[in-house]
Amino acid sequence: MKNLSLSGVVVVAFLVGANSAHAADNKCSLASLRGSYAVYGQGNVFVGSAQQAQEVDVGLTNFDGHGNLSGFSTFSLNGKIIRTRFAGSYLVNSDCSTTAVIKDDIGEVLHEEGIILDGGSEIRFIETDPGAVIARVARRLE
């Protein structure tokens, strides 16, 4: 485990997903996630080998509709403020479930799983890395 395990740059993003269909059959695709999303998350992570820390994050994630994402986040980790930029990739299944792999500029690699809601206007997701208990919500900015 890394010395600093921040959760969800995402985002986060997380995660990263979005849920609604663009087709008449209500199926989701990569294009279901397109545009800028405001992301908020909170939970617990481990710092070092065994210290648990509280984490809250806010940020912005941009989805390109083709499986690529990028953005920035600000974290409060037990009150210490950390700012980071990130990039990654995402997949969307026809059932509107989604996954993402995100790498930030402090060296973290985060894994997210989520569900796309309301035609892609909202994504609810969690970080799936060991030791992280982080839930996030992303809302498309219109």
XYZ file of C-alpha atoms in Angstrom:
142
model
C 0.000 0.000 0.000
C 1.242 3.490 -0.790
C 2.201 5.912 1.919
C -0.701 8.162 1.050
C -3.846 6.511 -0.205
C -6.188 9.288 -1.229
C -9.489 8.162 -2.473
C -11.165 9.059 -5.559
C -9.571 11.783 -7.404
C -12.263 11.741 -9.351
C -13.332 10.836 -9.093
C -13.317 10.444 -8.302
C -13.842 10.869 -9.956
C -14.664 8.333 -9.845
C -15.736 7.037 -10.730
C -16.871 7.642 -12.258
C -19.654 6.879 -14.110
C -22.789 8.298 -15.325
C -26.051 6.662 -15.871
C -28.510 7.424 -18.501
C -29.130 6.337 -21.882
C -28.988 8.326 -25.000
C -30.850 5.701 -26.973
C -34.561 4.957 -26.988
C -33.903 1.563 -25.384
C -32.358 3.231 -22.287
C -28.978 1.575 -22.829
C -25.806 3.366 -21.824
C -22.586 3.766 -23.794
C -19.309 5.713 -23.566
C -21.194 8.690 -25.012
C -23.470 8.673 -21.938
C -20.602 10.418 -20.144
C -19.647 13.587 -21.927
C -18.892 17.031 -20.560
C -17.925 18.486 -17.190
C -19.066 17.035 -13.874
C -18.787 18.538 -10.389
C -17.649 15.794 -7.983
C -18.030 15.527 -4.199
C -16.822 12.608 -2.081
C -16.079 11.631 1.481
C -15.014 8.660 3.544
C -11.999 7.006 5.142
C -8.621 5.943 3.780
C -5.417 4.539 5.222
C -2.259 6.642 5.388
C 1.016 4.783 5.726
C 0.640 1.196 6.840
C -2.217 1.358 9.315
C -3.396 4.877 10.173
C -6.966 5.581 9.199
C -7.746 9.102 7.994
C -10.915 11.008 7.152
C -11.055 12.369 3.632
C -13.344 14.827 1.850
C -12.871 15.908 -1.757
C -14.346 18.245 -4.340
C -13.344 18.683 -7.945
C -14.176 18.763 -11.598
C -14.001 15.837 -14.023
C -14.278 16.107 -17.802
C -15.485 13.067 -19.784
C -14.863 13.087 -23.551
C -17.563 10.574 -24.538
C -14.871 8.226 -25.923
C -13.490 6.672 -22.711
C -11.043 9.360 -21.540
C -11.327 11.617 -18.512
C -9.303 14.368 -16.849
C -9.727 16.938 -14.134
C -8.631 18.253 -10.770
C -9.507 17.712 -7.107
C -8.942 19.336 -3.748
C -8.775 16.951 -0.770
C -8.909 17.511 2.938
C -7.108 14.560 4.522
C -7.503 14.867 8.308
C -7.480 18.627 7.716
C -4.417 18.717 5.448
C -5.294 20.283 2.080
C -3.983 18.504 -1.030
C -4.597 19.642 -4.611
C -4.076 17.342 -7.570
C -4.724 16.952 -11.293
C -5.566 13.609 -12.850
C -6.286 11.739 -16.064
C -7.610 8.288 -16.813
C -9.971 6.083 -18.730
C -13.497 4.835 -18.180
C -15.796 2.108 -19.463
C -19.587 2.155 -19.593
C -21.688 -1.005 -19.775
C -25.072 -1.146 -21.481
C -26.712 -1.612 -18.042
C -25.310 1.842 -17.095
C -22.683 0.504 -14.698
C -19.286 2.115 -15.119
C -15.660 1.706 -14.072
C -12.672 4.026 -14.208
C -8.930 3.926 -13.641
C -7.426 7.270 -12.699
C -3.831 8.385 -12.152
C -3.125 11.657 -10.391
C -0.056 13.862 -10.409
C 1.042 12.707 -6.925
C 1.399 9.114 -8.135
C -1.857 7.564 -6.959
C -3.717 5.092 -9.175
C -7.390 4.883 -8.219
C -10.077 2.416 -9.266
C -13.737 3.418 -9.251
C -17.057 1.644 -9.888
C -20.386 3.349 -10.257
C -23.786 3.681 -11.821
C -25.014 6.293 -14.306
C -28.331 7.942 -13.424
C -30.849 10.305 -15.015
C -29.632 10.127 -18.595
C -26.032 10.769 -17.638
C -26.748 13.812 -15.486
C -25.494 12.064 -12.331
C -22.970 9.372 -11.421
C -22.764 7.653 -8.044
C -19.616 5.682 -7.412
C -17.204 4.227 -4.887
C -13.472 3.708 -4.796
C -12.630 0.006 -4.906
C -8.984 0.130 -3.805
C -8.080 -1.820 -0.627
C -8.398 0.271 2.526
C -10.582 2.980 0.981
C -14.189 3.540 1.995
C -15.108 6.502 -0.192
C -18.456 7.347 -1.796
C -18.769 10.048 -4.462
C -21.453 11.809 -6.462
C -20.816 13.572 -9.765
C -23.341 15.973 -11.342
C -23.084 17.162 -14.924
C -22.695 20.920 -15.227
C -25.144 22.355 -17.716
